[in-house]
Tab-separated table of C-alpha atoms in Angstrom:
chain	number	residue	atom	x	y	z
A	1	MET	CA	125.790	-4.222	77.225
A	2	ARG	CA	123.612	-2.575	79.351
A	3	ILE	CA	123.681	1.402	79.479
A	4	LEU	CA	123.081	2.920	81.987
A	5	THR	CA	120.047	5.897	81.656
A	6	ASN	CA	119.210	6.820	85.343
A	7	SER	CA	119.902	10.382	85.992
A	8	ARG	CA	121.596	9.601	89.217
A	9	ILE	CA	124.417	7.022	89.248
A	10	ASP	CA	125.355	6.531	92.834
A	11	ASP	CA	128.587	3.878	93.909
A	12	ALA	CA	126.755	0.739	94.632
A	13	SER	CA	125.251	0.975	90.854
A	14	LEU	CA	128.889	1.076	89.771
A	15	ASN	CA	130.471	-1.256	92.024
A	16	LYS	CA	127.572	-3.960	90.707
A	17	THR	CA	128.509	-3.263	86.734
A	18	ALA	CA	132.181	-3.858	87.937
A	19	THR	CA	130.947	-7.150	89.530
A	20	LYS	CA	129.205	-8.429	86.619
A	21	THR	CA	131.752	-7.375	84.069
A	22	ALA	CA	135.117	-8.776	85.427
A	23	SER	CA	136.795	-9.535	82.555
A	24	PRO	CA	139.536	-7.245	81.423
A	25	VAL	CA	138.034	-6.331	77.885
A	26	GLY	CA	134.710	-5.789	79.988
A	27	SER	CA	136.177	-3.260	82.519
A	28	GLU	CA	138.302	-1.513	79.387
A	29	MET	CA	134.739	-1.368	77.495
A	30	VAL	CA	132.889	-0.029	80.876
A	31	VAL	CA	135.647	2.367	81.717
A	32	ALA	CA	135.378	3.413	77.782
A	33	GLU	CA	131.922	3.992	78.305
A	34	SER	CA	132.038	6.216	81.304
A	35	ASP	CA	134.546	8.309	79.969
A	36	ARG	CA	132.389	8.941	76.772
A	37	MET	CA	129.589	9.905	78.924
A	38	ALA	CA	131.247	11.962	81.160
A	39	ALA	CA	132.605	13.880	78.234
A	40	HIS	CA	129.301	14.060	76.671
A	41	VAL	CA	127.831	15.463	79.965
A	42	LYS	CA	130.232	18.361	80.279
A	43	ALA	CA	129.996	18.900	76.258
A	44	SER	CA	126.262	19.658	76.948
A	45	SER	CA	126.842	21.733	80.460
A	46	PHE	CA	129.067	23.903	78.523
A	47	SER	CA	126.671	24.494	75.402
A	48	GLN	CA	123.850	25.353	77.773
A	49	GLN	CA	126.083	27.367	80.237
A	50	ARG	CA	127.214	29.231	76.569
A	51	GLU	CA	123.590	29.605	75.426
A	52	GLU	CA	122.618	31.369	78.802
A	53	GLU	CA	125.336	33.872	78.426
A	54	GLN	CA	124.108	34.530	74.615
A	55	GLN	CA	120.844	35.045	75.996
A	56	LYS	CA	121.937	37.383	78.446
A	57	GLN	CA	123.915	39.066	76.331
A	58	VAL	CA	120.705	40.087	74.255
A	59	ASN	CA	118.518	40.696	76.984
A	60	ASP	CA	121.267	43.276	78.367
A	61	THR	CA	121.697	44.635	74.878
A	62	ARG	CA	117.815	45.182	74.321
A	63	THR	CA	117.568	46.760	78.082
A	64	GLN	CA	120.550	49.294	76.847
A	65	GLU	CA	118.696	50.137	73.462
A	66	ARG	CA	115.438	50.814	75.868
A	67	ASN	CA	116.913	52.963	77.814
A	68	GLN	CA	119.053	54.823	75.298
A	69	SER	CA	115.665	55.902	73.882
A	70	ILE	CA	114.320	57.419	76.731
A	71	PRO	CA	116.442	60.841	77.939
A	72	GLN	CA	118.101	59.754	80.585
A	73	GLN	CA	116.969	62.460	83.062
A	74	HIS	CA	113.278	61.149	82.641
A	75	GLN	CA	114.281	57.165	83.234
A	76	SER	CA	112.777	55.960	86.824
A	77	GLN	CA	115.101	56.355	89.598
A	78	SER	CA	115.236	55.983	93.513
A	79	GLN	CA	113.685	58.555	95.313
A	80	SER	CA	115.985	61.357	95.746
A	81	ARG	CA	116.687	63.294	99.050
A	82	PHE	CA	115.353	66.357	97.525
A	83	ALA	CA	112.159	67.556	95.739
A	84	TYR	CA	111.062	70.655	93.757
A	85	LEU	CA	107.386	70.968	94.386
A	86	PHE	CA	104.332	72.578	92.094
A	87	LEU	CA	100.806	73.516	93.089
A	88	LEU	CA	97.986	73.554	90.433
A	89	GLY	CA	94.807	73.889	92.375
A	90	ALA	CA	90.993	74.528	91.426
A	91	VAL	CA	91.500	72.511	88.302
A	92	ASP	CA	88.210	72.437	86.028
A	93	PRO	CA	88.916	70.994	82.812
A	94	THR	CA	86.055	72.532	81.181
A	95	ASP	CA	87.946	76.373	82.148
A	96	ASN	CA	91.556	76.331	80.525
A	97	GLY	CA	92.614	78.850	83.203
A	98	TYR	CA	94.907	75.859	84.408
A	99	ARG	CA	96.664	75.286	81.382
A	100	GLY	CA	98.885	78.296	81.709
A	101	TYR	CA	100.118	77.130	85.084
A	102	LEU	CA	100.448	73.589	83.672
A	103	LEU	CA	102.828	74.820	80.988
A	104	ASN	CA	104.882	76.715	83.400
A	105	THR	CA	105.327	73.456	85.488
A	106	TRP	CA	106.323	71.530	82.072
A	107	ILE	CA	108.924	74.567	81.216
A	108	ALA	CA	110.620	74.552	85.051
A	109	ALA	CA	110.928	70.577	84.898
A	110	TYR	CA	112.342	71.016	81.332
A	111	LEU	CA	115.159	73.344	82.444
A	112	LEU	CA	115.546	71.666	85.519
A	113	ARG	CA	116.396	68.511	84.001
A	114	LEU	CA	118.244	70.094	81.111
A	115	GLY	CA	120.267	71.654	83.902
A	116	GLY	CA	121.182	68.635	85.468
A	117	SER	CA	119.152	68.620	88.143
A	118	LYS	CA	118.949	65.053	90.109
A	119	ALA	CA	115.614	66.085	92.477
A	120	ASP	CA	112.486	64.541	92.262
A	121	ILE	CA	109.701	66.976	90.926
A	122	ILE	CA	106.044	67.019	92.169
A	123	LEU	CA	102.988	68.639	90.977
A	124	MET	CA	100.144	68.856	94.055
A	125	LEU	CA	96.913	68.504	91.661
A	126	GLN	CA	93.851	69.707	93.131
A	127	PHE	CA	90.695	69.837	91.140
A	128	ALA	CA	88.057	72.307	91.551
A	129	ASN	CA	84.423	71.703	93.456
A	130	GLY	CA	81.766	69.920	90.706
A	131	THR	CA	84.320	68.772	88.635
A	132	PRO	CA	82.386	66.251	86.404
A	133	LYS	CA	85.804	64.768	84.885
A	134	GLU	CA	88.757	64.940	87.480
A	135	GLU	CA	91.614	64.016	85.274
A	136	LEU	CA	93.739	65.684	82.704
A	137	THR	CA	93.690	65.184	79.174
A	138	SER	CA	95.765	61.959	78.063
A	139	LEU	CA	98.222	64.424	76.203
A	140	GLU	CA	98.892	66.331	79.714
A	141	GLN	CA	99.068	62.951	81.351
A	142	HIS	CA	101.586	61.767	78.610
A	143	ILE	CA	103.649	65.329	78.721
A	144	THR	CA	103.979	64.903	82.645
A	145	ALA	CA	104.837	61.819	83.109
A	146	ASP	CA	107.438	61.850	80.334
A	147	LEU	CA	108.747	65.097	81.724
A	148	GLY	CA	109.717	63.012	85.133
A	149	ILE	CA	106.960	65.162	86.833
A	150	GLN	CA	105.266	62.860	90.107
A	151	ILE	CA	101.706	63.890	90.312
A	152	ARG	CA	99.817	63.953	94.032
A	153	MET	CA	96.298	64.132	93.999
A	154	LEU	CA	94.766	66.262	96.193
A	155	SER	CA	91.576	65.968	97.810
A	156	THR	CA	88.977	68.139	96.653
A	157	PRO	CA	87.458	69.996	99.916
A	158	SER	CA	83.087	69.991	100.151
A	159	VAL	CA	83.601	73.936	101.428
A	160	LYS	CA	83.689	76.469	98.620
A	161	MET	CA	87.191	77.069	97.080
A	162	THR	CA	88.424	80.392	97.479
A	163	PHE	CA	91.450	82.229	95.863
A	164	ALA	CA	92.907	82.071	100.131
A	165	SER	CA	92.214	78.358	100.368
A	166	VAL	CA	94.023	77.660	96.965
A	167	VAL	CA	97.289	79.412	97.547
A	168	MET	CA	97.013	78.000	101.312
A	169	GLU	CA	97.282	74.555	99.906
A	170	LYS	CA	101.438	75.024	99.163
A	171	LEU	CA	101.445	74.498	103.131
A	172	ARG	CA	101.082	70.766	102.116
A	173	LEU	CA	104.717	70.885	101.241
A	174	PHE	CA	105.111	70.509	104.810
A	175	GLN	CA	103.609	66.788	104.445
A	176	LEU	CA	106.599	65.770	102.452
A	177	THR	CA	108.782	64.358	105.369
A	178	GLU	CA	110.234	61.845	103.420
A	179	TYR	CA	112.403	64.137	101.923
A	180	GLU	CA	115.395	66.400	103.701
A	181	ARG	CA	114.477	69.620	101.698
A	182	VAL	CA	111.960	70.943	99.655
A	183	ILE	CA	111.813	73.896	96.931
A	184	PHE	CA	108.684	75.253	96.415
A	185	PHE	CA	107.709	77.021	93.212
A	186	ASP	CA	104.588	79.089	92.501
A	187	GLY	CA	102.364	78.453	89.438
A	188	ASP	CA	103.800	81.514	87.490
A	189	ALA	CA	107.741	81.211	88.556
A	190	PHE	CA	110.082	79.024	86.935
A	191	PRO	CA	113.824	78.380	87.207
A	192	TYR	CA	116.403	79.170	84.829
A	193	CYS	CA	118.644	75.736	85.402
A	194	SER	CA	118.903	73.212	88.034
A	195	MET	CA	118.970	75.066	91.825
A	196	ASP	CA	119.940	72.069	93.161
A	197	TYR	CA	122.980	73.802	94.999
A	198	LEU	CA	120.488	74.912	97.408
A	199	PHE	CA	119.559	71.885	98.498
A	200	GLU	CA	123.150	70.756	99.180
A	201	GLU	CA	124.532	73.676	100.595
A	202	SER	CA	121.777	73.601	103.110
A	203	VAL	CA	122.488	70.072	104.280
A	204	LYS	CA	126.619	70.598	104.438
A	205	PRO	CA	128.095	69.936	108.030
A	206	ALA	CA	128.561	73.925	109.531
A	207	PRO	CA	132.382	74.574	109.970
A	208	LEU	CA	134.421	74.177	112.513
A	209	THR	CA	135.175	78.032	112.985
A	210	THR	CA	132.095	79.940	111.880
A	211	LYS	CA	128.304	79.376	111.401
A	212	ARG	CA	126.416	78.177	108.399
A	213	ILE	CA	125.296	80.416	105.908
A	214	ILE	CA	122.164	78.363	104.150
A	215	MET	CA	120.115	76.942	106.819
A	216	ASP	CA	117.456	74.437	106.706
A	217	ASN	CA	115.001	76.822	105.256
A	218	PHE	CA	115.746	79.342	103.043
A	219	ILE	CA	113.226	82.511	101.778
A	220	GLN	CA	113.908	85.543	100.221
A	221	ASN	CA	112.231	89.505	100.792
A	222	GLY	CA	110.104	90.854	98.288
A	223	ARG	CA	109.358	94.319	97.010
A	224	ASN	CA	107.145	94.990	100.226
A	225	SER	CA	107.326	92.235	101.999
A	226	PRO	CA	109.570	90.300	104.149
A	227	MET	CA	109.233	87.049	102.082
A	228	ASN	CA	108.534	86.217	98.630
A	229	ALA	CA	106.049	83.115	98.356
A	230	GLY	CA	106.950	82.297	95.040
A	231	MET	CA	110.559	80.617	95.571
A	232	PHE	CA	111.312	79.099	99.059
A	233	MET	CA	113.203	76.308	100.658
A	234	VAL	CA	111.792	74.325	103.972
A	235	LYS	CA	112.896	71.352	105.917
A	236	PRO	CA	109.740	69.551	106.355
A	237	GLU	CA	109.443	67.224	109.650
A	238	GLU	CA	106.886	65.806	111.930
A	239	GLY	CA	104.260	67.679	113.128
A	240	ASP	CA	104.587	70.959	110.753
A	241	TRP	CA	101.232	70.513	109.034
A	242	GLU	CA	99.349	70.278	111.908
A	243	GLN	CA	101.138	73.057	113.572
A	244	LEU	CA	100.419	75.123	111.041
A	245	GLN	CA	96.211	74.391	110.747
A	246	ALA	CA	95.927	74.864	114.632
A	247	ILE	CA	97.692	78.371	114.119
A	248	ILE	CA	95.446	79.528	111.547
A	249	ARG	CA	92.459	78.191	113.481
A	250	ASP	CA	93.725	79.818	116.769
A	251	ARG	CA	94.442	83.317	114.872
A	252	ASP	CA	92.293	86.431	116.355
A	253	LEU	CA	90.506	88.293	114.206
A	254	VAL	CA	89.578	91.816	115.114
A	255	ASN	CA	85.996	92.032	115.926
A	256	GLY	CA	85.662	88.631	113.937
A	257	THR	CA	86.207	90.483	110.349
A	258	THR	CA	89.912	91.926	109.730
A	259	PHE	CA	93.413	90.555	110.255
A	260	ASP	CA	95.102	91.884	113.299
A	261	THR	CA	98.109	93.908	112.137
A	262	GLN	CA	100.037	93.723	115.505
A	263	TYR	CA	100.185	90.634	116.322
A	264	GLY	CA	99.781	88.831	113.021
A	265	TRP	CA	99.880	85.044	112.949
A	266	GLY	CA	101.168	85.122	116.805
A	267	HIS	CA	103.911	87.217	117.494
A	268	ARG	CA	103.931	91.118	117.924
A	269	ILE	CA	107.374	92.202	116.206
A	270	GLY	CA	109.741	93.834	118.363
A	271	ASN	CA	111.320	97.501	117.272
A	272	ASN	CA	115.044	95.074	117.344
A	273	GLU	CA	113.725	92.562	115.189
A	274	GLY	CA	111.812	94.393	112.333
A	275	TRP	CA	111.566	93.180	108.860
A	276	ASP	CA	113.037	94.155	105.502
A	277	SER	CA	112.086	94.414	101.991
A	278	HIS	CA	113.842	95.689	99.260
A	279	ARG	CA	112.111	98.730	99.269
A	280	GLN	CA	111.744	99.272	103.411
A	281	SER	CA	113.565	98.346	106.245
A	282	ASN	CA	113.442	97.874	110.060
A	283	GLN	CA	109.263	97.628	109.905
A	284	ALA	CA	107.376	96.414	112.749
A	285	HIS	CA	104.056	95.534	111.311
A	286	TRP	CA	101.960	92.807	109.875
A	287	ASP	CA	100.401	95.158	107.357
A	288	PHE	CA	102.456	93.904	104.473
A	289	TYR	CA	101.905	92.549	100.765
A	290	GLY	CA	100.347	88.994	101.512
A	291	ALA	CA	100.528	89.172	105.082
A	292	ARG	CA	96.996	87.811	105.786
A	293	LEU	CA	97.613	84.693	103.464
A	294	ASP	CA	100.564	82.228	102.789
A	295	GLN	CA	103.329	85.000	102.613
A	296	GLY	CA	102.671	86.679	105.702
A	297	LEU	CA	101.835	82.777	107.670
A	298	LEU	CA	105.034	81.159	106.331
A	299	TYR	CA	107.010	83.857	107.310
A	300	TYR	CA	105.789	83.669	111.129
A	301	TYR	CA	106.156	80.064	110.819
A	302	LEU	CA	109.866	79.999	109.753
A	303	ARG	CA	110.798	83.333	111.422
A	304	TYR	CA	109.532	82.315	114.741
A	305	VAL	CA	108.558	78.910	114.971
A	306	LYS	CA	111.058	76.621	113.293
A	307	GLY	CA	114.206	79.053	112.810
A	308	SER	CA	117.086	77.886	111.472
A	309	LEU	CA	116.035	80.179	108.390
A	310	THR	CA	118.511	82.210	106.197
A	311	GLN	CA	116.837	85.191	104.307
A	312	SER	CA	118.126	86.638	100.752
A	313	SER	CA	117.877	89.833	100.378
A	314	ARG	CA	119.154	92.263	97.415
A	315	ARG	CA	122.454	92.791	98.601
A	316	ARG	CA	123.007	90.288	101.708
A	317	PHE	CA	121.995	87.255	103.596
A	318	ARG	CA	119.937	87.751	107.031
A	319	VAL	CA	120.491	84.278	109.028
A	320	TRP	CA	118.857	83.275	112.358
A	321	ASP	CA	119.360	80.317	114.454
A	322	ALA	CA	116.439	78.162	116.126
A	323	PRO	CA	114.798	80.315	118.305
A	324	ARG	CA	114.478	80.056	122.191
A	325	ARG	CA	110.813	81.329	123.110
A	326	THR	CA	108.559	81.710	125.763
A	327	GLN	CA	104.569	82.002	125.917
A	328	THR	CA	101.537	83.024	128.054
A	329	ARG	CA	97.906	83.203	127.288
A	330	SER	CA	96.102	86.001	126.625
A	331	ARG	CA	92.818	87.185	128.375
A	332	ASP	CA	90.871	84.946	125.828
A	333	GLY	CA	93.081	81.936	126.527
A	334	LYS	CA	95.274	82.144	122.946
A	335	LEU	CA	98.983	81.522	123.091
A	336	VAL	CA	100.847	84.847	122.520
A	337	THR	CA	104.691	84.616	122.049
A	338	THR	CA	105.971	87.157	124.795
A	339	MET	CA	110.055	86.986	124.435
A	340	MET	CA	112.507	85.545	121.657
A	341	ILE	CA	116.176	84.995	122.070
A	342	GLN	CA	117.379	84.129	118.793
A	343	GLN	CA	120.576	85.196	117.424
A	344	THR	CA	120.718	86.634	113.820
A	345	MET	CA	123.908	87.174	111.354
A	346	TYR	CA	124.223	89.222	108.492
A	347	VAL	CA	126.100	88.232	105.678
A	348	PHE	CA	127.448	90.322	102.800
A	349	ALA	CA	129.280	87.978	101.019
A	350	ASN	CA	127.273	85.860	98.328
A	351	PRO	CA	128.002	82.428	99.729
A	352	LEU	CA	126.493	80.864	96.010
A	353	ARG	CA	128.037	82.936	93.698
A	354	ASN	CA	130.118	79.933	92.309
A	355	VAL	CA	127.630	77.575	92.456
A	356	SER	CA	124.446	79.338	91.036
A	357	CYS	CA	123.372	79.577	87.117
A	358	ALA	CA	125.431	82.592	86.507
A	359	HIS	CA	127.837	80.765	84.634
A	360	HIS	CA	125.404	80.510	81.825
A	361	ALA	CA	126.468	83.819	80.683
A	362	GLU	CA	123.823	84.713	78.273
A	363	LEU	CA	121.444	83.966	81.199
A	364	GLN	CA	122.432	87.294	83.245
A	365	PHE	CA	119.407	89.005	81.924
A	366	ALA	CA	119.476	93.003	83.006
A	367	ASN	CA	116.510	92.896	85.113
A	368	ASN	CA	117.733	90.070	87.313
A	369	GLU	CA	118.377	90.398	91.092
A	370	PRO	CA	121.777	91.336	92.076
A	371	THR	CA	121.871	88.027	94.657
A	372	THR	CA	121.628	84.457	93.916
A	373	PRO	CA	119.583	82.756	93.797
A	374	CYS	CA	117.361	85.426	93.336
A	375	ASN	CA	119.062	85.726	89.764
A	376	ASP	CA	118.642	82.309	89.253
A	377	PHE	CA	114.796	82.194	88.514
A	378	GLY	CA	112.080	84.294	86.815
A	379	HIS	CA	108.664	85.244	88.884
A	380	LEU	CA	105.911	86.127	86.358
A	381	PHE	CA	103.660	87.812	88.385
A	382	GLY	CA	100.626	90.021	87.872
A	383	GLY	CA	100.399	90.942	83.974
A	384	TYR	CA	103.756	89.523	83.151
A	385	LYS	CA	102.308	86.095	82.760
A	386	PRO	CA	102.158	84.911	79.253
A	387	TRP	CA	99.264	83.478	79.271
A	388	ALA	CA	97.147	86.941	81.073
A	389	ARG	CA	99.421	89.151	79.140
A	390	ALA	CA	97.497	92.677	78.431
A	391	ARG	CA	99.566	92.575	75.169
A	392	ASP	CA	98.749	90.008	72.340
A	393	SER	CA	102.377	88.969	72.308
A	394	PRO	CA	105.660	90.216	74.266
A	395	ARG	CA	107.850	93.004	72.276
A	396	ASP	CA	110.794	90.674	71.932
A	397	LEU	CA	109.101	87.642	70.657
A	398	SER	CA	109.630	88.904	66.711
A	399	TYR	CA	112.529	86.658	66.678
A	400	VAL	CA	112.623	83.420	69.011
A	401	PRO	CA	115.969	82.213	68.801
A	402	GLU	CA	116.399	78.574	68.150
A	403	ARG	CA	119.072	78.225	70.719
A	404	LEU	CA	117.722	78.010	74.291
A	405	TYR	CA	120.260	80.065	75.845
A	406	GLY	CA	120.150	82.863	73.297
A	407	SER	CA	116.963	84.483	74.824
A	408	LYS	CA	117.143	87.771	75.977
A	409	SER	CA	114.712	87.992	78.764
A	410	PRO	CA	112.749	85.478	80.938
A	411	LEU	CA	110.227	86.227	79.351
A	412	ASN	CA	111.571	85.348	76.057
A	413	LEU	CA	113.571	81.842	77.902
A	414	TRP	CA	109.682	81.013	78.650
A	415	PHE	CA	108.662	81.547	74.916
A	416	VAL	CA	111.756	79.761	73.412
A	417	THR	CA	111.389	76.218	75.990
A	418	LEU	CA	107.934	76.352	75.163
A	419	ARG	CA	108.492	76.354	71.714
A	420	GLN	CA	110.622	73.224	72.088
A	421	LEU	CA	107.849	71.873	74.239
A	422	ILE	CA	105.593	71.985	71.576
A	423	ARG	CA	107.961	70.960	68.813
A	424	THR	CA	109.089	67.750	71.029
A	425	TYR	CA	105.560	66.883	72.088
A	426	ASN	CA	103.299	67.941	68.607
A	427	ILE	CA	101.193	70.299	70.856
A	428	THR	CA	98.681	71.372	68.038
A	429	TYR	CA	96.375	73.933	70.149
A	430	LEU	CA	99.599	76.430	71.140
A	431	ASP	CA	101.432	78.418	68.551
A	432	VAL	CA	104.237	80.664	69.714
A	433	ASP	CA	103.672	82.648	66.446
A	434	ASP	CA	100.273	83.342	66.993
A	435	TRP	CA	99.905	83.862	70.721
A	436	ALA	CA	96.901	86.144	70.676
A	437	ARG	CA	94.710	83.341	69.280
A	438	THR	CA	96.627	80.626	71.249
A	439	LYS	CA	95.951	82.602	75.023
A	440	LYS	CA	92.074	83.434	73.721
A	441	GLU	CA	91.319	79.699	72.579
A	442	SER	CA	93.345	77.810	74.702
A	443	LEU	CA	94.441	79.190	77.826
A	444	SER	CA	91.078	81.232	79.269
A	445	SER	CA	91.467	82.963	82.376
A	446	THR	CA	90.612	80.938	85.746
A	447	LYS	CA	87.576	81.548	87.418
A	448	ILE	CA	88.789	82.351	91.132
A	449	ASN	CA	89.713	85.916	91.258
A	450	PRO	CA	92.706	87.015	93.612
A	451	ARG	CA	91.485	90.118	94.168
A	452	ASP	CA	89.101	88.682	96.692
A	453	ALA	CA	91.653	87.641	99.165
A	454	LYS	CA	90.397	90.055	101.970
A	455	GLU	CA	87.017	88.279	102.151
A	456	ASP	CA	88.794	84.906	101.235
A	457	PHE	CA	91.035	84.997	104.906
A	458	VAL	CA	87.857	85.276	106.829
A	459	THR	CA	86.046	82.175	104.879
A	460	MET	CA	89.294	80.342	105.147
A	461	VAL	CA	89.414	81.180	109.037
A	462	GLN	CA	86.166	80.189	109.820
A	463	GLN	CA	86.053	76.896	107.750
A	464	ARG	CA	88.933	75.589	109.588
A	465	SER	CA	87.352	76.662	112.822
A	466	ASN	CA	84.255	74.774	111.931
A	467	THR	CA	86.716	71.444	111.177
A	468	THR	CA	87.540	71.417	114.584
């Protein structure tokens, strides 16, 4: 008997075979053979399907094991609606001054993820002029990536880098228009836990009966200024970056040498719109701390240009809606805001009291600000920077607790977190227990001097004017 071996069996071949085997016995044999072949094909198909399912289970198991080996907070995820931004400027690998700020970024990222933050974490990195090798060390790159920090490289400017030009690079957060909100932390500021609640509250729809309290943009006032640029939140929009650069180029300099303390960055403050700080109230001048640099420009832009702003002070929230304005040209052709129509609302009840870090009882440090989110992050300015402290080591480090939230102060929390990072990543050049040596050998001071800020402002304006 001829056995059909073709992979394709059609009706014509079956009819031809049936004609040649017309006897009853032959017909029974053909039918039996066909049944046997069908059963064989079915069994082969079932076996192949079973092997595919087993292989799929093996692959799923391997994928699950691989994911479990990576901390959940560090696994790659789709882009978030929100982002935290840090800036590291004038980096020179031959000068260790950048390392303290990089450590602070790592600590911030660790605490954000520990607190359950789902937002992206971005580090804008800019190397100094003349740097022979524009990259971090391999260990620094590994730790940064493992903590889930995305690096965005900024081009090195061809002109001299000054303190003013470096701090003004934080304005680049307005270029992150792919995000609905961005929270910026200064290089010496860090959160105690996740501050995602600020994102969420700012995108909530306004209640039907009242106005929204947390607006699109959020700032807090400082000790002697209406804004502390150590932490703030903005809604980046198309055109913001370009408009800010134009404001810098068009800014009037009195006699071409000093900052105009009456009009500031483009608006003369009226008597009914004075600013408040921790120590002052209803001030109508542009002579506050940081007015000629990032704090003054950001306050002007968020308060008088963008609007939709919430300002947190020590005891209350101040809310402004989007401004309506008229503008005229001064004698030299510059645009000057002449009239502002902007509603202001004061809120004394804290709308964030139930969503802040305050549920960590051990994080309620004695020197915290009384209003959220001021009490949810630390700003280690001046001599309080751990990598630039006058004293060799902080007094409260005689014993560093093993438990993270057993810290007694923001500075202590910083060191406790750093100790965990040192152990996790085997950072041999850092030693919390011998901080004086560590600071001297591995965290030397940066070359850019912030005391030159007044002279830097004139240089910065002139540089931007020459690029138009």
